[in-house]
Short mmCIF file of C-alpha atoms in Angstrom, two decimals:
data_model
loop_
_atom_site.label_atom_id
_atom_site.label_comp_id
_atom_site.label_asym_id
_atom_site.label_seq_id
_atom_site.Cartn_x
_atom_site.Cartn_y
_atom_site.Cartn_z
CA UNK A 1498 -15.14 51.00 57.32
CA UNK A 1499 -16.57 47.72 56.02
CA UNK A 1500 -13.94 45.64 54.18
CA UNK A 1501 -14.70 44.93 50.55
CA UNK A 1502 -15.01 41.23 49.80
CA UNK A 1503 -13.35 39.96 46.64
CA UNK A 1504 -15.77 39.00 43.91
CA UNK A 1505 -16.50 35.37 43.08
CA UNK A 1506 -14.95 35.93 39.65
CA UNK A 1507 -11.69 37.15 41.21
CA UNK A 1508 -11.55 34.21 43.62
CA UNK A 1509 -12.05 31.76 40.75
CA UNK A 1510 -9.35 33.49 38.71
CA UNK A 1511 -6.88 33.32 41.60
CA UNK A 1512 -7.66 29.64 42.20
CA UNK A 1513 -7.08 28.85 38.54
CA UNK A 1514 -3.75 30.69 38.60
CA UNK A 1515 -2.61 28.83 41.73
CA UNK A 1516 -3.47 25.50 40.10
CA UNK A 1517 -1.66 26.38 36.87
CA UNK A 1518 1.49 27.55 38.62
CA UNK A 1519 1.54 24.43 40.79
CA UNK A 1520 1.37 22.25 37.68
CA UNK A 1521 4.13 24.34 36.05
CA UNK A 1522 6.39 23.70 39.02
CA UNK A 1523 5.65 20.02 39.52
CA UNK A 1524 4.74 18.58 36.12
CA UNK A 1525 1.82 16.41 37.19
CA UNK A 1526 -0.30 16.36 40.33
CA UNK A 1527 -3.45 14.74 41.66
CA UNK A 1528 -6.32 16.88 42.90
CA UNK A 1529 -5.32 16.13 46.48
CA UNK A 1530 -1.72 17.18 45.80
CA UNK A 1531 -2.91 20.32 44.03
CA UNK A 1532 -5.04 21.25 47.04
CA UNK A 1533 -1.95 21.06 49.26
CA UNK A 1534 0.43 22.88 46.90
CA UNK A 1535 -2.04 25.57 45.86
CA UNK A 1536 -3.40 26.03 49.38
CA UNK A 1537 -7.05 25.67 48.39
CA UNK A 1538 -9.78 23.12 49.13
CA UNK A 1539 -10.36 19.97 47.08
CA UNK A 1540 -13.79 21.14 45.85
CA UNK A 1541 -12.23 24.43 44.73
CA UNK A 1542 -9.49 22.49 42.93
CA UNK A 1543 -12.11 20.37 41.19
CA UNK A 1544 -13.91 23.49 39.94
CA UNK A 1545 -10.61 24.99 38.73
CA UNK A 1546 -9.71 21.76 36.93
CA UNK A 1547 -13.06 21.78 35.15
CA UNK A 1548 -12.58 25.37 33.95
CA UNK A 1549 -8.95 24.87 32.94
CA UNK A 1550 -9.74 21.63 31.10
CA UNK A 1551 -12.49 23.36 29.15
CA UNK A 1552 -10.01 26.14 28.31
CA UNK A 1553 -7.60 23.55 26.86
CA UNK A 1554 -4.86 24.31 29.39
CA UNK A 1555 -5.01 21.17 31.57
CA UNK A 1556 -5.50 17.48 30.72
CA UNK A 1557 -5.84 14.14 32.42
CA UNK A 1558 -2.43 12.55 31.82
CA UNK A 1559 -3.85 9.02 31.87
CA UNK A 1560 -1.67 8.12 34.85
CA UNK A 1561 -3.17 6.88 38.11
CA UNK A 1562 -1.83 6.57 41.62
CA UNK A 1563 -0.90 3.11 42.88
CA UNK A 1564 -0.97 1.46 46.27
CA UNK A 1565 -3.58 1.26 48.98
CA UNK A 1566 -6.45 3.68 49.24
CA UNK A 1567 -8.49 5.59 46.74
CA UNK A 1568 -6.99 5.83 43.24
CA UNK A 1569 -6.10 9.36 42.20
CA UNK A 1570 -5.85 10.86 38.74
CA UNK A 1571 -2.80 12.81 37.67
CA UNK A 1572 -3.31 16.06 35.79
CA UNK A 1573 -0.81 18.12 33.84
CA UNK A 1574 -0.56 21.00 31.42
CA UNK A 1575 -2.05 20.29 28.00
CA UNK A 1576 0.29 20.33 24.97
CA UNK A 1577 -1.90 23.13 23.65
CA UNK A 1578 -0.99 25.26 26.69
CA UNK A 1579 1.90 26.46 24.58
CA UNK A 1580 5.66 26.70 24.30
CA UNK A 1581 8.30 29.41 24.10
CA UNK A 1582 11.18 30.10 21.72
CA UNK A 1583 14.64 30.88 23.12
CA UNK A 1584 16.99 32.16 20.41
CA UNK A 1585 20.61 33.25 20.24
CA UNK A 1586 22.05 35.15 17.25
CA UNK A 1587 25.84 35.17 17.48
CA UNK A 1588 28.88 35.16 15.24
CA UNK A 1589 29.11 31.36 15.27
CA UNK A 1590 25.50 30.89 14.24
CA UNK A 1591 21.85 30.96 15.26
CA UNK A 1592 20.66 28.68 18.06
CA UNK A 1593 16.93 28.10 18.49
CA UNK A 1594 15.27 26.16 21.30
CA UNK A 1595 11.64 25.41 22.06
CA UNK A 1596 10.75 25.20 25.76
CA UNK A 1597 7.69 23.99 27.60
CA UNK A 1598 6.28 25.60 30.74
CA UNK A 1599 8.37 23.32 32.95
CA UNK A 1600 11.58 24.70 31.47
CA UNK A 1601 12.35 21.55 29.48
CA UNK A 1602 14.11 22.09 26.16
CA UNK A 1603 11.91 20.09 23.78
CA UNK A 1604 13.93 20.71 20.62
CA UNK A 1605 17.11 22.56 19.72
CA UNK A 1606 18.91 23.33 16.50
CA UNK A 1607 21.87 25.39 15.28
CA UNK A 1608 22.33 27.11 11.94
CA UNK A 1609 25.90 28.28 11.17
CA UNK A 1610 26.73 31.73 9.83
CA UNK A 1611 29.50 32.86 7.52
CA UNK A 1612 31.28 36.21 7.61
CA UNK A 1613 30.60 38.93 6.90
CA UNK A 1614 27.20 38.35 8.48
CA UNK A 1615 24.82 40.27 6.22
CA UNK A 1616 21.22 40.77 7.40
CA UNK A 1617 19.74 38.60 4.65
CA UNK A 1618 22.02 35.68 5.60
CA UNK A 1619 21.22 36.01 9.29
CA UNK A 1620 17.50 36.32 8.54
CA UNK A 1621 17.61 33.11 6.49
CA UNK A 1622 19.47 31.26 9.25
CA UNK A 1623 17.04 32.53 11.89
CA UNK A 1624 14.00 31.49 9.87
CA UNK A 1625 15.48 28.05 9.15
CA UNK A 1626 16.28 27.48 12.82
CA UNK A 1627 12.78 28.44 13.98
CA UNK A 1628 11.20 26.27 11.28
CA UNK A 1629 13.24 23.33 12.58
CA UNK A 1630 11.99 23.66 16.18
CA UNK A 1631 8.43 24.85 15.62
CA UNK A 1632 5.61 22.82 17.14
CA UNK A 1633 2.94 20.96 15.18
CA UNK A 1634 0.46 22.02 17.89
CA UNK A 1635 0.69 25.67 16.88
CA UNK A 1636 2.75 28.84 17.17
CA UNK A 1637 4.77 29.57 20.27
CA UNK A 1638 3.19 31.91 22.79
CA UNK A 1639 6.34 34.00 23.35
CA UNK A 1640 9.91 34.35 22.09
CA UNK A 1641 13.07 35.77 23.65
CA UNK A 1642 16.08 36.66 21.51
CA UNK A 1643 19.73 37.36 22.30
CA UNK A 1644 21.81 39.16 19.68
CA UNK A 1645 25.55 39.81 19.54
CA UNK A 1646 24.83 43.40 18.53
CA UNK A 1647 23.28 46.47 20.13
CA UNK A 1648 19.47 46.38 20.17
CA UNK A 1649 17.08 49.31 19.93
CA UNK A 1650 14.99 49.03 23.09
CA UNK A 1651 11.82 50.37 21.44
CA UNK A 1652 11.72 48.41 18.18
CA UNK A 1653 13.88 45.37 18.98
CA UNK A 1654 15.87 45.96 15.80
CA UNK A 1655 19.58 45.22 15.78
CA UNK A 1656 21.69 48.36 15.44
CA UNK A 1657 24.95 48.41 13.51
CA UNK A 1658 27.62 50.61 15.09
CA UNK A 1659 30.95 51.62 13.51
CA UNK A 1660 33.66 48.94 13.84
CA UNK A 1661 31.15 46.36 15.15
CA UNK A 1662 32.72 42.91 14.67
CA UNK A 1663 29.55 40.98 13.88
CA UNK A 1664 26.42 41.95 11.94
CA UNK A 1665 26.94 44.27 9.00
CA UNK A 1666 23.62 46.11 8.71
CA UNK A 1667 20.33 45.98 10.59
CA UNK A 1668 18.01 43.07 11.35
CA UNK A 1669 14.44 42.99 12.72
CA UNK A 1670 13.90 39.75 14.74
CA UNK A 1671 10.45 40.90 15.91
CA UNK A 1672 9.17 41.13 12.35
CA UNK A 1673 10.85 37.89 11.29
CA UNK A 1674 9.29 35.95 14.19
CA UNK A 1675 5.78 37.41 13.86
CA UNK A 1676 4.53 34.37 11.93
CA UNK A 1677 5.80 31.95 14.58
CA UNK A 1678 4.73 33.64 17.82
CA UNK A 1679 1.28 34.71 19.01
CA UNK A 1680 2.55 36.89 21.87
CA UNK A 1681 5.47 39.20 22.64
CA UNK A 1682 8.96 38.88 21.16
CA UNK A 1683 11.62 40.27 23.52
CA UNK A 1684 15.03 41.16 22.04
CA UNK A 1685 18.16 42.34 23.84
CA UNK A 1686 21.90 42.07 23.33
CA UNK A 1687 23.87 39.06 24.51
CA UNK A 1688 25.84 40.86 27.23
CA UNK A 1689 22.66 42.02 28.95
CA UNK A 1690 21.26 38.47 28.89
CA UNK A 1691 24.54 37.07 30.27
CA UNK A 1692 24.40 39.61 33.09
CA UNK A 1693 20.85 38.53 33.93
CA UNK A 1694 21.98 34.89 34.05
CA UNK A 1695 24.81 35.89 36.38
CA UNK A 1696 22.32 37.74 38.59
CA UNK A 1697 19.93 34.77 38.73
CA UNK A 1698 22.33 31.80 38.83
CA UNK A 1699 25.62 33.17 40.09
CA UNK A 1700 26.51 35.03 43.27
CA UNK A 1701 26.68 38.49 41.75
CA UNK A 1702 23.79 39.98 43.71
CA UNK A 1703 21.76 42.92 42.45
CA UNK A 1704 24.44 45.60 41.94
CA UNK A 1705 27.38 44.81 39.65
CA UNK A 1706 28.90 45.49 36.26
CA UNK A 1707 29.31 42.59 33.85
CA UNK A 1708 32.15 43.07 31.37
CA UNK A 1709 32.15 40.76 28.34
CA UNK A 1710 35.53 39.93 26.82
CA UNK A 1711 35.35 37.89 23.63
CA UNK A 1712 35.62 38.60 19.91
CA UNK A 1713 33.65 41.72 20.78
CA UNK A 1714 33.64 43.88 23.90
CA UNK A 1715 30.64 44.87 25.97
CA UNK A 1716 29.35 45.80 29.40
CA UNK A 1717 26.07 45.53 31.28
CA UNK A 1718 25.35 47.45 34.48
CA UNK A 1719 22.94 45.78 36.89
CA UNK A 1720 21.52 48.17 39.49
CA UNK A 1721 18.90 47.16 42.05
CA UNK A 1722 18.50 43.92 40.09
CA UNK A 1723 17.70 45.57 36.76
CA UNK A 1724 19.88 45.93 33.67
CA UNK A 1725 20.29 49.60 32.79
CA UNK A 1726 19.72 49.74 29.03
CA UNK A 1727 19.90 53.49 28.41
CA UNK A 1728 17.59 55.76 26.40
CA UNK A 1729 17.97 53.88 23.10
CA UNK A 1730 19.14 50.54 24.52
CA UNK A 1731 22.80 51.19 23.70
CA UNK A 1732 24.20 51.45 27.24
CA UNK A 1733 27.38 49.48 27.87
CA UNK A 1734 29.05 49.93 24.48
CA UNK A 1735 32.59 50.18 25.88
CA UNK A 1736 34.65 49.41 22.76
CA UNK A 1737 35.52 53.05 22.15
CA UNK A 1738 36.17 54.13 25.74
CA UNK A 1739 39.60 55.72 26.02
CA UNK A 1740 42.01 53.64 28.07
CA UNK A 1741 45.73 52.92 28.39
CA UNK A 1742 47.30 50.95 25.56
CA UNK A 1743 50.81 49.70 24.71
CA UNK A 1744 53.57 52.04 25.82
CA UNK A 1745 51.15 53.92 28.07
CA UNK A 1746 49.45 55.58 25.09
CA UNK A 1747 45.84 56.68 25.41
CA UNK A 1748 43.61 55.00 22.80
CA UNK A 1749 40.14 53.52 22.30
CA UNK A 1750 39.75 50.16 24.02
CA UNK A 1751 39.19 48.27 20.77
CA UNK A 1752 42.37 49.78 19.25
CA UNK A 1753 44.50 48.22 21.98
CA UNK A 1754 44.02 44.83 20.33
CA UNK A 1755 44.88 46.23 16.90
CA UNK A 1756 48.11 47.67 18.35
CA UNK A 1757 48.94 44.27 19.86
CA UNK A 1758 48.18 42.46 16.55
CA UNK A 1759 45.36 40.54 18.20
CA UNK A 1760 42.64 41.13 15.63
CA UNK A 1761 41.25 38.65 13.14
CA UNK A 1762 42.24 39.26 9.50
CA UNK A 1763 40.17 42.00 7.81
CA UNK A 1764 38.01 42.37 10.89
CA UNK A 1765 37.67 44.34 14.10
CA UNK A 1766 36.96 41.08 15.95
CA UNK A 1767 39.53 40.05 18.55
CA UNK A 1768 41.58 36.94 17.74
CA UNK A 1769 40.80 34.96 20.88
CA UNK A 1770 43.16 32.00 20.22
CA UNK A 1771 46.05 34.41 19.61
CA UNK A 1772 45.24 36.30 22.79
CA UNK A 1773 45.20 33.09 24.81
CA UNK A 1774 48.61 32.18 23.39
CA UNK A 1775 50.11 35.59 24.20
CA UNK A 1776 52.88 36.00 26.75
CA UNK A 1777 52.68 37.50 30.20
CA UNK A 1778 53.89 40.90 28.99
CA UNK A 1779 51.02 41.16 26.48
CA UNK A 1780 48.47 40.02 29.06
CA UNK A 1781 49.78 42.70 31.42
CA UNK A 1782 49.11 45.36 28.77
CA UNK A 1783 45.60 43.96 28.25
CA UNK A 1784 45.05 43.89 32.01
CA UNK A 1785 45.95 47.57 32.24
CA UNK A 1786 43.65 48.43 29.34
CA UNK A 1787 40.73 46.53 30.84
CA UNK A 1788 41.42 48.14 34.24
CA UNK A 1789 41.10 51.57 32.62
CA UNK A 1790 37.67 50.62 31.27
CA UNK A 1791 36.65 49.31 34.69
CA UNK A 1792 37.73 52.58 36.30
CA UNK A 1793 35.42 54.50 33.97
CA UNK A 1794 32.61 52.05 34.71
CA UNK A 1795 33.04 52.44 38.46
CA UNK A 1796 33.13 56.23 38.18
CA UNK A 1797 29.88 56.35 36.19
CA UNK A 1798 27.84 53.44 37.58
CA UNK A 1799 29.23 52.79 41.10
CA UNK A 1800 28.78 48.98 41.04
CA UNK A 1801 29.46 46.87 44.13
CA UNK A 1802 31.83 44.67 42.13
CA UNK A 1803 32.86 43.69 38.60
CA UNK A 1804 32.22 40.36 36.88
CA UNK A 1805 34.44 39.39 33.95
CA UNK A 1806 32.66 37.13 31.46
CA UNK A 1807 33.16 36.02 27.89
CA UNK A 1808 35.57 33.50 26.33
CA UNK A 1809 38.71 35.04 27.81
CA UNK A 1810 37.36 36.95 30.79
CA UNK A 1811 38.43 34.37 33.36
CA UNK A 1812 41.89 34.10 31.82
CA UNK A 1813 42.80 37.73 32.47
CA UNK A 1814 41.09 38.16 35.84
CA UNK A 1815 44.44 38.09 37.66
CA UNK A 1816 46.13 40.60 35.36
CA UNK A 1817 43.10 42.88 35.41
CA UNK A 1818 42.74 42.68 39.19
CA UNK A 1819 46.42 43.51 39.72
CA UNK A 1820 46.23 46.59 37.48
CA UNK A 1821 42.83 47.69 38.79
CA UNK A 1822 43.91 47.52 42.44
CA UNK A 1823 46.41 50.35 41.88
CA UNK A 1824 43.76 52.78 40.65
CA UNK A 1825 42.18 55.29 43.05
CA UNK A 1826 38.66 53.81 42.83
CA UNK A 1827 38.40 50.08 42.54
CA UNK A 1828 35.99 47.32 43.57
CA UNK A 1829 36.39 43.53 43.74
CA UNK A 1830 36.83 41.76 40.38
CA UNK A 1831 35.94 38.10 39.81
CA UNK A 1832 35.28 35.76 36.88
CA UNK A 1833 31.72 34.97 35.85
CA UNK A 1834 30.06 32.01 37.55
CA UNK A 1835 27.89 31.21 34.50
CA UNK A 1836 30.33 30.31 31.75
CA UNK A 1837 28.45 27.88 29.49
CA UNK A 1838 26.14 29.69 27.02
CA UNK A 1839 25.65 32.50 29.52
CA UNK A 1840 23.50 34.68 27.27
CA UNK A 1841 21.30 31.76 26.25
CA UNK A 1842 20.87 30.88 29.93
CA UNK A 1843 19.49 34.36 30.50
CA UNK A 1844 17.24 34.04 27.46
CA UNK A 1845 15.83 30.69 28.62
CA UNK A 1846 14.97 32.04 32.06
CA UNK A 1847 13.13 35.04 30.60
CA UNK A 1848 11.35 32.90 28.00
CA UNK A 1849 10.15 30.54 30.72
CA UNK A 1850 8.80 33.34 32.91
CA UNK A 1851 7.08 34.96 29.93
CA UNK A 1852 5.54 31.67 28.83
CA UNK A 1853 4.16 30.93 32.28
CA UNK A 1854 2.65 34.41 32.52
CA UNK A 1855 1.12 34.00 29.05
CA UNK A 1856 -0.46 30.66 29.98
CA UNK A 1857 -1.89 32.14 33.17
CA UNK A 1858 -3.30 35.06 31.17
CA UNK A 1859 -4.92 32.61 28.72
CA UNK A 1860 -7.12 31.08 31.42
CA UNK A 1861 -9.78 33.73 30.97
#
């Protein structure tokens, strides 16, 4: 059977993609450097540079090589190649960042939120934050959003569940961002993004459960490297799992903190400073309650290990591990490796990958 040769159009497209991705990785390169990094000949690089320059994706940076020998010209991505928005919607406020295709945060802003967080207030804060970081060159190509609420996997709308400690009502980030983004807007909840950051930057591997312990409670199950979101996107809502509370009583996980007087006034949110100041006896009760939730997670999802994240996850790892070890089915428990803005770290990584793919797709 005679092998089918790739068409000239396909070869040109692949060359252009190799050149673009090399520039995304390195920032600026000469034609000779591009030929080495992309693994193609100098004449082929020259043809790709001509096409990509005409498409407005690549520019001559104005920089030249120095030293002996022939002077080379440095090329880089054009400003018009596009940027991405990375956004976090949390109880403390809305954070918006604009990234370039190298992963550099070009601008960042924060808009605070008051409680209760009504949809109209959050929408106003989100719009103000995006306005503050938008580019004069044009709309962003893509946007990725983290929300401290469950997210409908089909529509991207935030879903309000009973006793949720944050948003009161529903919000549609996809619709709100439509005027600022030419391409896809990806929305997921903050725990899922934190789990992805742990997968990519930590040592969690591809099979683990990430349990978030903060003002709210959540869980993400990562299996074969993918976050399992469930039919509607509501997988991992552990607040109402039945576990062991004070005095050995069975109760919903979230009610344990009410029984221990560790809730914020007029809210279902956990009082994190009060929890951190609690004595060893209280932490032991919390450790037992968390261990009960982990036992249910292991029974249903069979993760290789458990990662405890969130503001107070690392502080109860010992108490949780001690209680969990006595249960029939247990796996190793460790604190999260990504502690600083974990969900936003996951959002940035996804936004960067999406932006690069969008720029590559724009070459034709």
